[in-house]
Amino acid sequence: MEAVAPYQRGTKAWFADEVEGWTVASVVETSVDAESVRIVFETATKKRITFDSSVAALVASGFSNLPPLKNPPMLEGIDDLSNLSYLHEPEVLHNIKLRYLQEQIYTYSGIVLIAMNPFQRLALYSSDIMREYSGKRRGELEPHLFAVAEEAYRTMIREKQNQSIIVSGESGAGKTQSAKYIMRYFATVDNLDTSRGESLNSSGISEIEEAVLSTNPIMESFGNSKTTRNDNSSRFGKYIEILFSKPSGPAKTVSIVGAKIRTYLLERSRLIFQPATERNYHIFYQLCAAVPAAERKELGLGKWNEFHYLNQGGSGVIHGFDDAAEFAVTQQALSTIGISVSSQWNIFKVCAALLHIGNIQITNSRSDEAQISEDDPALIQATRLLQVDQGNFKKWIIKKQISTRSEKILSNVNSAQALIGRDSVAKFIYTMLFDWIVKVINKNLWREDLATGGDLSFIGVLDIYGFEHFKKNSFEQFCINYANEKLQQEFNQHVFKLEQEEYVAEKINWSFIDFNDNQPCIDLIEGKLGILDLLDEESRLPSGSDGSLINKLYQRFDGSVKNKFFVKPRFGQTAFTVKHYAVDVTYDIEAFIDKNKDTVTDEQLSLLNSSSFSFLKEVLVIDDAAAAPQEAESSSKRFSMLQTRKPTLGSIFKTSLVNLMTTLRTTQVHYIRCIKPNHSKQAFGFEPQLVLSQLRACGVLETIRISCAGYPSRWTFQEFSDRYYILVPSSQWTSDPKVLTGRIAEGAIREPGLYQVGLTKIFFRAGQLAFLEKRRSEKLRYCVVLIQKNIRMFVNRRAYLRRKEAAIAIQSAFRGYSARTKYQKERSDRAATKIQSTFRRHAAMKTLSKKKNAILTIQTQLRTINAARVLANLRRDRAAVKIQSYLRGHLSRTAYRATLNRIILLQSCVRRARAVAQMKVLKVESKSVGKLKELNYTLENKIVELSQSVKARGLENKALVDKIASLEGQVVSWKEKFSRVESSSKNAVGQLEGNAVELKAEVKAAVEAKDGYMKEVERLHSELAKKEAVIVGLQTDLGKSKDEVRKLKDELLHKPPAYSPATRGASVTSDDSTSAAQLKRENALLKDQIAKLVERSATVEYERKVPAVYPTEIKAMSAKVSEVHVQPMESVEYTNPTPSFDDKALEEEIIDSLITNLRIPLPSTQTIATRSEIFFPAHLIGLSMKQLLLFNLGTRTQVVMSNITTAIQLLAKRFEDDYVSAFWLSNCFELSCISKFLHTQMEARYRSEFEGSETELLLKKVQGDLTNIMTDIYAGWIKVLKRRLANMIVPAVVENQSLPAYISKQVGASWSKVGKTPGGTQFKIEQLLSFLNKLSKTLRCYYMHEKISSQILTELVRVIGVSAFNHILVRKNFGTWKRGMQLQHNAQRLDEWCQAQNIPAAAVHLQPFAQAAKLLVLMKTPPTDAEIVFKECFLLNPTQIKKFLSLYYAADFDSPLPPQLLTAVNSRANQNHEEGGDILSLDSENVAEFVEPASRPLETGIDPFMPQWLSLPQIRTLIG
């Protein structure tokens, strides 16, 4: 009774439920005896369920009657169903439901990926997610479509074996969308980080890859429609073979070079009929919605509800589906695939004709004959578009022709038959059109020369309908279920084969697994004289009908012992039942014959082939290769009239299915089962019964049954021993995991048949893993209890000792308190007695003192009163005396003032009288002549004095004017001397230039005269080059002297005038002397410069004869110049002569010596190169550019600089070493600063003439080219660094465990699939930081601008943060709180590095990753912690938080997340989704644009430093 042992109190088991599928209950009572077993269970609703059974019945059933047990909590929500300990139907359903409600839509079941349709767009398919799955093994990350696609892709490359991916499921399960994502993954997986050597579009994929992806919208438009279950349901099956090139490059990458599509069983009946709320094929609604007005009129199109073939379902518009926009996508896809615009409109023309055919009105006459009006507008439009004869088209719809041996009989048909004929024509044309489109796609995408090469591989994606079971099932469901029977058989054999192969590889004892083979059911359908044979036979009979077919089926199969899979219904004679592997399906025989024929009459076909529409003829050509082989004619004479037999739809489908099975058997197959979770298309709604039926139909449960028949649980020795070593004593522990595994298994499992030890793994029967987990939990619980017991003993003993010590302390303290109290009382008594005596003495003394004080107070008051009286008398007497004195003084002063006023009045009267008398005397004198003469004489004397003074002043002025005139004459003579000096200087320059030209001509003549003496010519050329360099130096010195003369001129011009009207006087003499001294100094300076020029020119000696007049002329000119003092230089315009050098040689020297073959100083911490040693290429190039511009060689400068920048770009974009990229990026920026510096200099020198000049345009072009080079170097270098970091980020940042106290053993995939030990990662965080430090030091060694260095390091840190964040988003069983601590530590290390490098902007990019790590560490037990989570992780959106919480893995003794918390987070995430903020992964593709820093000022100018080890003769000659 070992099987009943697990059913102990508290054990949970599953029971069937009509609504939920299965419900869980706990054991509350168990009763087991020798004959019976009774177990009582209780559900969460307190409902009691009793299980009663006899022991004999349990043994007979192999104990399968027992209620299925529930797995331990640690296995709930696991991502691979095959890892469940109890692997049965309720646990599969529960696990899928649990994951789906956590919005984890993908789950593995062994080799199968189960995909639940979320009915909502999820951020799971971005290029960042693709990048995470690229190169990863299946099982390393969370289950995903991309994991299956990646496994197929890498297996194809590695093993050079063709692959197939089968995507199946019922309508609305998401098959089409899944297949599209898989194809997109194949097209873009190897273009995420690298670009191939072929033309790529804006999406980063090649033209052929884009064409392959363009097949999806085409096939969806012509083969998909809206159904009650799905808005974009595929009404056909397809198998697309994607052909890949040979692996190339070090990474062994491949690319798509072609594709081929096979289609299966297009639902032809949908064209003519749609149930309620459904639609026809999308293309028709797209035409009605988006065709332009002119074409609309030409095709006769209107609204969709005007056509019979479109309005039957009553639903012409799909919510969220824009037919006009989809039509544009369809047209673009047709063009991409290679169908011309004219052919596209021919396709649309045929589609419009089909709509008009559906509108042809057929009525019944009185004789029950069908008739069509001659002026029927639909008939006219249809025949016009198809370009067929209207009369014949009408004729062969309402009539039929029967051919006999001798004649052809033409008869009328009724309206029902005519409608069938009309619809048959429409179905036939549309079917041929669909096949033609597929054929054209294959022709344009599939190259037979590549496919037959033998070296290329392909991956096939099969998007096929799942098992269908409706209330009424017809011929379409029969074919679909037949295909699923074939696929299920292949699937079962594949799973069986994999199981047996692993057992053989591990060399364990095993027996063949028995599984339900559905071959008899397949034989019933496709075998000899099976259902398909009988159907084809009946279809070829002229009198064949559905009734005769069903009778033949009953006669052939009903009651047959061999055919247990065919059942005749109890009621009715129009149906039959087939027992499929999933469920029994009853098929209605109605229209089986017509649907199997599914063709037009010979007359109708002949009419269509006679059309003048060439495109229609091309479409109607039947591909013989695709047609089923014709069967042999019957030996019966009755059918000898049949010369040919058209292939039926059933035979065509059978042949294509056989070919498909043959193809699948030659490939390695991967399976994806799509599940529709609910009928209402509600986002994340779960209907258990619906899901359960699909799990049964898709074969997942059958796979589980096969696995359970063997050893479903398998572990490697290392992972098993790591987890269960605690089950054996420590004395048995050993370093050999295999030995330790054997000891654990022997000690824990008593029956040897429940496990098998292989070569690398240990295998367990179903349920043993749960048993081991239970033992492990019990052991851990025992250890915990033991630890708790000892800790509690220690705590309690320590508390007891503390209490004992406290009691003793209290007792001693109390006794001391009592003694002190008694002593205090005695002291109080003695003190009271003493206080009393003292108080009495004090009271007596106080009474005496009061009496004494009272006497003294009375005496004092009396004495005070007497003194106050005396004082008052004294004050009164003093006041009386003072008043008397004031009154007497006032009276005296009043009398004095009155006397004084009277005296003054008297004096005024006397003086007035005297003045009046004198006035009278003066009036008399004024009337006499003598007085006037006296006055006149006085005035004349004054005039004479003034005239003499004026004359003296005039003489003074004349003398001053003469002196001024003489000074002006001197100034004029100085000006004439200056003009002579100027003219002489011009003549001297002209003669120098002329003589230089003559010398060159003579050199040329001398060389031509001595052509025979080659050695002498070479020597003369070398000497000539040296002398020309000396001439260039003389010219440079002459230019410098001219600059100095110009400076002297500026000083003279800006000198204040020698005199002015306001400064006449003694200052004139001092100004003259100062000016004369200045002119003498300038004259002497000019003499010295000319003398130096003469001396240097005199040293030029050629070995050929030079005219002696040349130095003489120079001396004469210098003598003339020496005679002159100084002249104004306003009119001097000097242009440097063209230097004698080869610009091509200069360009080659710069490119060869300064760029291509330059020995770049390596970065070193011991000897750091100086700025001159780093930037000398940029400065020398800048100096060369400056000299060329000064020589007015703008065109040559542009060519040279263009070639130089091209050479720099070619060298730097190799990205061979970091120091090369850093060196040239730094030098390019320095050269850009030099060009801007030259621009500023030129602009200041030439001012208005510089604006818009050739030089300005050249400098701007150079700056633009340098900016582009820096941008290219930055982007390319960042891409290279990102590739180098790609393999380092996850091990160093995510998997690295630097904190010993928080080591987690689950380092990678599921805990049951981990093969690495702690700390076994390849890279550490220290290595990553070392890489960044090395790069930072390199940037500093090459004096990279701070902002450029910051941009580079910030971008790399951003890549690290984003990549780590995106990786933990998809890493399964990784989100534990211990991992959160490790991730936080690693993020903190990176943040500290950013702060140390002074790039705080880079640390910002680490915050999402840091907050994700913090989310794992935060307390998440109470539901109220949801707000804390959102507050602390404010950079994460609710969708990301929900994803992390769904990945949270509760380790040992860690509390699982409460449902209330998940509900709160889900509600916030749903609200965020409605607002459009459901971004999941961070964008890692877009690189931040390069921002060029502001130009660095060149304070010391351009540095002419040249290393001694460089030979640069051209540059040295150019810059002197």
Coordinates of N, CA, C and O in Angstrom, one line a residue, residues 1056-1118:
P1056 N 49.9 110.9 -32.8 CA 49.1 112.2 -32.8 C 49.9 113.3 -33.6 O 51.1 113.2 -33.8
P1057 N 49.2 114.3 -34.2 CA 49.9 115.3 -35.0 C 50.9 116.1 -34.2 O 50.8 116.2 -33.0
A1058 N 51.9 116.7 -35.0 CA 53.0 117.4 -34.3 C 52.5 118.7 -33.7 O 53.1 119.2 -32.7
Y1059 N 51.5 119.3 -34.2 CA 51.0 120.6 -33.6 C 49.5 120.6 -33.9 O 49.0 120.0 -34.7
S1060 N 48.9 121.6 -33.2 CA 47.5 121.9 -33.4 C 47.3 123.3 -32.9 O 48.0 123.9 -32.2
P1061 N 46.2 123.9 -33.4 CA 45.9 125.3 -33.0 C 45.9 125.5 -31.5 O 46.1 126.5 -31.0
A1062 N 45.5 124.5 -30.8 CA 45.4 124.6 -29.4 C 46.7 124.4 -28.6 O 46.7 124.6 -27.4
T1063 N 47.7 123.9 -29.4 CA 49.0 123.6 -28.7 C 50.1 124.4 -29.2 O 51.2 123.9 -29.3
R1064 N 49.9 125.6 -29.7 CA 51.0 126.4 -30.2 C 51.8 126.8 -29.1 O 51.4 127.3 -28.1
G1065 N 53.1 126.9 -29.3 CA 54.0 127.3 -28.2 C 55.2 126.5 -28.1 O 55.7 126.0 -29.1
A1066 N 55.7 126.4 -26.9 CA 57.0 125.7 -26.7 C 56.9 124.2 -27.0 O 58.0 123.6 -27.2
S1067 N 55.7 123.6 -27.0 CA 55.7 122.2 -27.3 C 56.1 121.8 -28.7 O 56.4 120.6 -28.9
V1068 N 56.1 122.7 -29.6 CA 56.4 122.4 -31.0 C 57.9 121.9 -31.1 O 58.2 120.9 -31.8
T1069 N 58.7 122.5 -30.4 CA 60.2 122.2 -30.5 C 60.4 120.7 -29.9 O 61.1 119.9 -30.5
S1070 N 59.7 120.4 -28.8 CA 59.9 119.1 -28.3 C 59.3 118.0 -29.2 O 59.9 116.9 -29.3
D1071 N 58.2 118.3 -29.8 CA 57.6 117.3 -30.8 C 58.5 117.1 -31.9 O 58.6 115.9 -32.4
D1072 N 59.1 118.1 -32.5 CA 60.0 118.0 -33.6 C 61.2 117.1 -33.3 O 61.5 116.2 -34.0
S1073 N 61.8 117.3 -32.2 CA 62.9 116.5 -31.8 C 62.5 115.1 -31.6 O 63.3 114.1 -32.0
T1074 N 61.4 114.8 -31.0 CA 60.9 113.4 -30.8 C 60.7 112.7 -32.1 O 61.1 111.6 -32.3
S1075 N 60.0 113.4 -33.0 CA 59.7 112.8 -34.4 C 61.0 112.5 -35.1 O 61.2 111.5 -35.7
A1076 N 61.9 113.4 -35.0 CA 63.2 113.2 -35.8 C 63.9 112.0 -35.2 O 64.5 111.2 -36.0
A1077 N 63.9 111.9 -33.9 CA 64.6 110.7 -33.3 C 64.0 109.4 -33.7 O 64.6 108.4 -34.0
Q1078 N 62.6 109.4 -33.7 CA 61.9 108.2 -34.1 C 62.2 107.8 -35.5 O 62.4 106.7 -35.8
L1079 N 62.2 108.8 -36.4 CA 62.5 108.5 -37.8 C 63.9 108.0 -38.0 O 64.1 107.1 -38.8
K1080 N 64.8 108.5 -37.3 CA 66.2 108.0 -37.4 C 66.3 106.6 -37.0 O 67.0 105.8 -37.6
R1081 N 65.6 106.2 -35.9 CA 65.6 104.9 -35.4 C 65.0 103.9 -36.5 O 65.5 102.8 -36.7
E1082 N 63.9 104.3 -37.0 CA 63.3 103.5 -38.1 C 64.1 103.3 -39.3 O 64.2 102.2 -39.9
N1083 N 64.8 104.4 -39.7 CA 65.7 104.3 -40.8 C 66.9 103.4 -40.6 O 67.2 102.6 -41.4
A1084 N 67.4 103.4 -39.4 CA 68.5 102.5 -39.0 C 68.0 101.1 -39.1 O 68.7 100.2 -39.5
L1085 N 66.8 100.8 -38.6 CA 66.3 99.5 -38.6 C 66.1 99.0 -40.0 O 66.5 97.8 -40.3
L1086 N 65.6 99.8 -40.9 CA 65.5 99.4 -42.3 C 66.8 99.0 -42.9 O 67.0 98.1 -43.7
K1087 N 67.8 99.9 -42.6 CA 69.2 99.6 -43.2 C 69.7 98.3 -42.7 O 70.2 97.5 -43.5
D1088 N 69.5 97.9 -41.4 CA 70.0 96.7 -40.9 C 69.3 95.5 -41.7 O 69.9 94.5 -42.0
Q1089 N 68.0 95.6 -41.9 CA 67.2 94.5 -42.5 C 67.7 94.3 -44.0 O 67.9 93.2 -44.4
I1090 N 67.8 95.4 -44.7 CA 68.3 95.3 -46.1 C 69.7 94.7 -46.1 O 70.0 93.9 -47.0
A1091 N 70.6 95.1 -45.2 CA 71.9 94.6 -45.2 C 71.9 93.1 -45.0 O 72.6 92.3 -45.6
K1092 N 71.0 92.6 -44.1 CA 70.9 91.2 -43.8 C 70.5 90.5 -45.1 O 70.9 89.4 -45.4
L1093 N 69.5 91.0 -45.8 CA 69.0 90.4 -47.0 C 70.1 90.3 -48.0 O 70.2 89.3 -48.8
V1094 N 70.9 91.4 -48.2 CA 72.0 91.4 -49.2 C 73.0 90.3 -48.8 O 73.5 89.6 -49.7
E1095 N 73.3 90.2 -47.5 CA 74.3 89.2 -47.1 C 73.8 87.8 -47.4 O 74.6 87.0 -47.9
R1096 N 72.5 87.5 -47.1 CA 72.0 86.2 -47.3 C 71.9 85.9 -48.8 O 72.2 84.8 -49.2
S1097 N 71.5 86.9 -49.6 CA 71.4 86.6 -51.0 C 72.8 86.4 -51.6 O 73.0 85.8 -52.6
A1098 N 73.8 87.1 -51.0 CA 75.2 86.9 -51.6 C 75.7 85.5 -51.3 O 76.7 85.1 -52.0
T1099 N 75.2 84.8 -50.4 CA 75.6 83.4 -50.1 C 75.1 82.4 -51.1 O 75.5 81.2 -51.1
V1100 N 74.1 82.8 -51.9 CA 73.6 81.9 -52.9 C 74.5 81.7 -54.1 O 74.8 82.6 -54.8
E1101 N 75.2 80.5 -54.2 CA 76.2 80.3 -55.3 C 75.7 79.0 -56.0 O 75.6 78.0 -55.4
Y1102 N 75.5 79.2 -57.2 CA 75.2 78.0 -58.1 C 76.5 77.6 -58.8 O 77.4 78.4 -59.1
E1103 N 76.6 76.3 -59.1 CA 77.8 75.8 -59.8 C 77.8 76.2 -61.2 O 78.8 76.2 -61.9
R1104 N 76.7 76.5 -61.8 CA 76.6 77.1 -63.1 C 76.9 78.6 -63.0 O 77.0 79.1 -61.9
K1105 N 77.2 79.2 -64.1 CA 77.6 80.6 -64.1 C 76.3 81.5 -63.9 O 75.3 81.3 -64.6
V1106 N 76.4 82.4 -62.9 CA 75.3 83.3 -62.6 C 75.8 84.7 -63.0 O 76.9 85.0 -62.6
P1107 N 75.0 85.5 -63.6 CA 75.4 86.9 -64.0 C 75.9 87.6 -62.7 O 75.2 87.6 -61.7
A1108 N 77.0 88.3 -62.9 CA 77.5 89.1 -61.7 C 76.7 90.3 -61.4 O 76.9 90.9 -60.3
V1109 N 75.8 90.6 -62.3 CA 75.1 91.9 -62.0 C 74.0 91.6 -60.9 O 73.5 92.6 -60.3
Y1110 N 73.7 90.3 -60.7 CA 72.6 90.1 -59.7 C 73.0 90.5 -58.3 O 72.2 91.4 -57.8
P1111 N 74.1 90.2 -57.7 CA 74.4 90.7 -56.3 C 74.7 92.2 -56.4 O 74.3 92.9 -55.5
T1112 N 75.2 92.7 -57.5 CA 75.5 94.1 -57.7 C 74.2 94.9 -57.6 O 74.1 95.9 -57.0
E1113 N 73.2 94.3 -58.4 CA 71.9 95.0 -58.4 C 71.3 95.1 -57.0 O 70.7 96.1 -56.6
I1114 N 71.4 93.9 -56.4 CA 70.8 93.9 -55.0 C 71.5 94.9 -54.1 O 70.8 95.6 -53.3
K1115 N 72.9 95.0 -54.2 CA 73.6 96.0 -53.4 C 73.2 97.4 -53.8 O 73.0 98.3 -52.9
A1116 N 73.0 97.6 -55.1 CA 72.6 99.0 -55.5 C 71.2 99.3 -54.9 O 71.0 100.4 -54.4
M1117 N 70.4 98.3 -55.0 CA 69.0 98.6 -54.5 C 69.1 98.8 -53.0 O 68.4 99.7 -52.4
S1118 N 69.9 98.1 -52.3 CA 70.0 98.3 -50.9 C 70.6 99.6 -50.5 O 70.2 100.2 -49.5

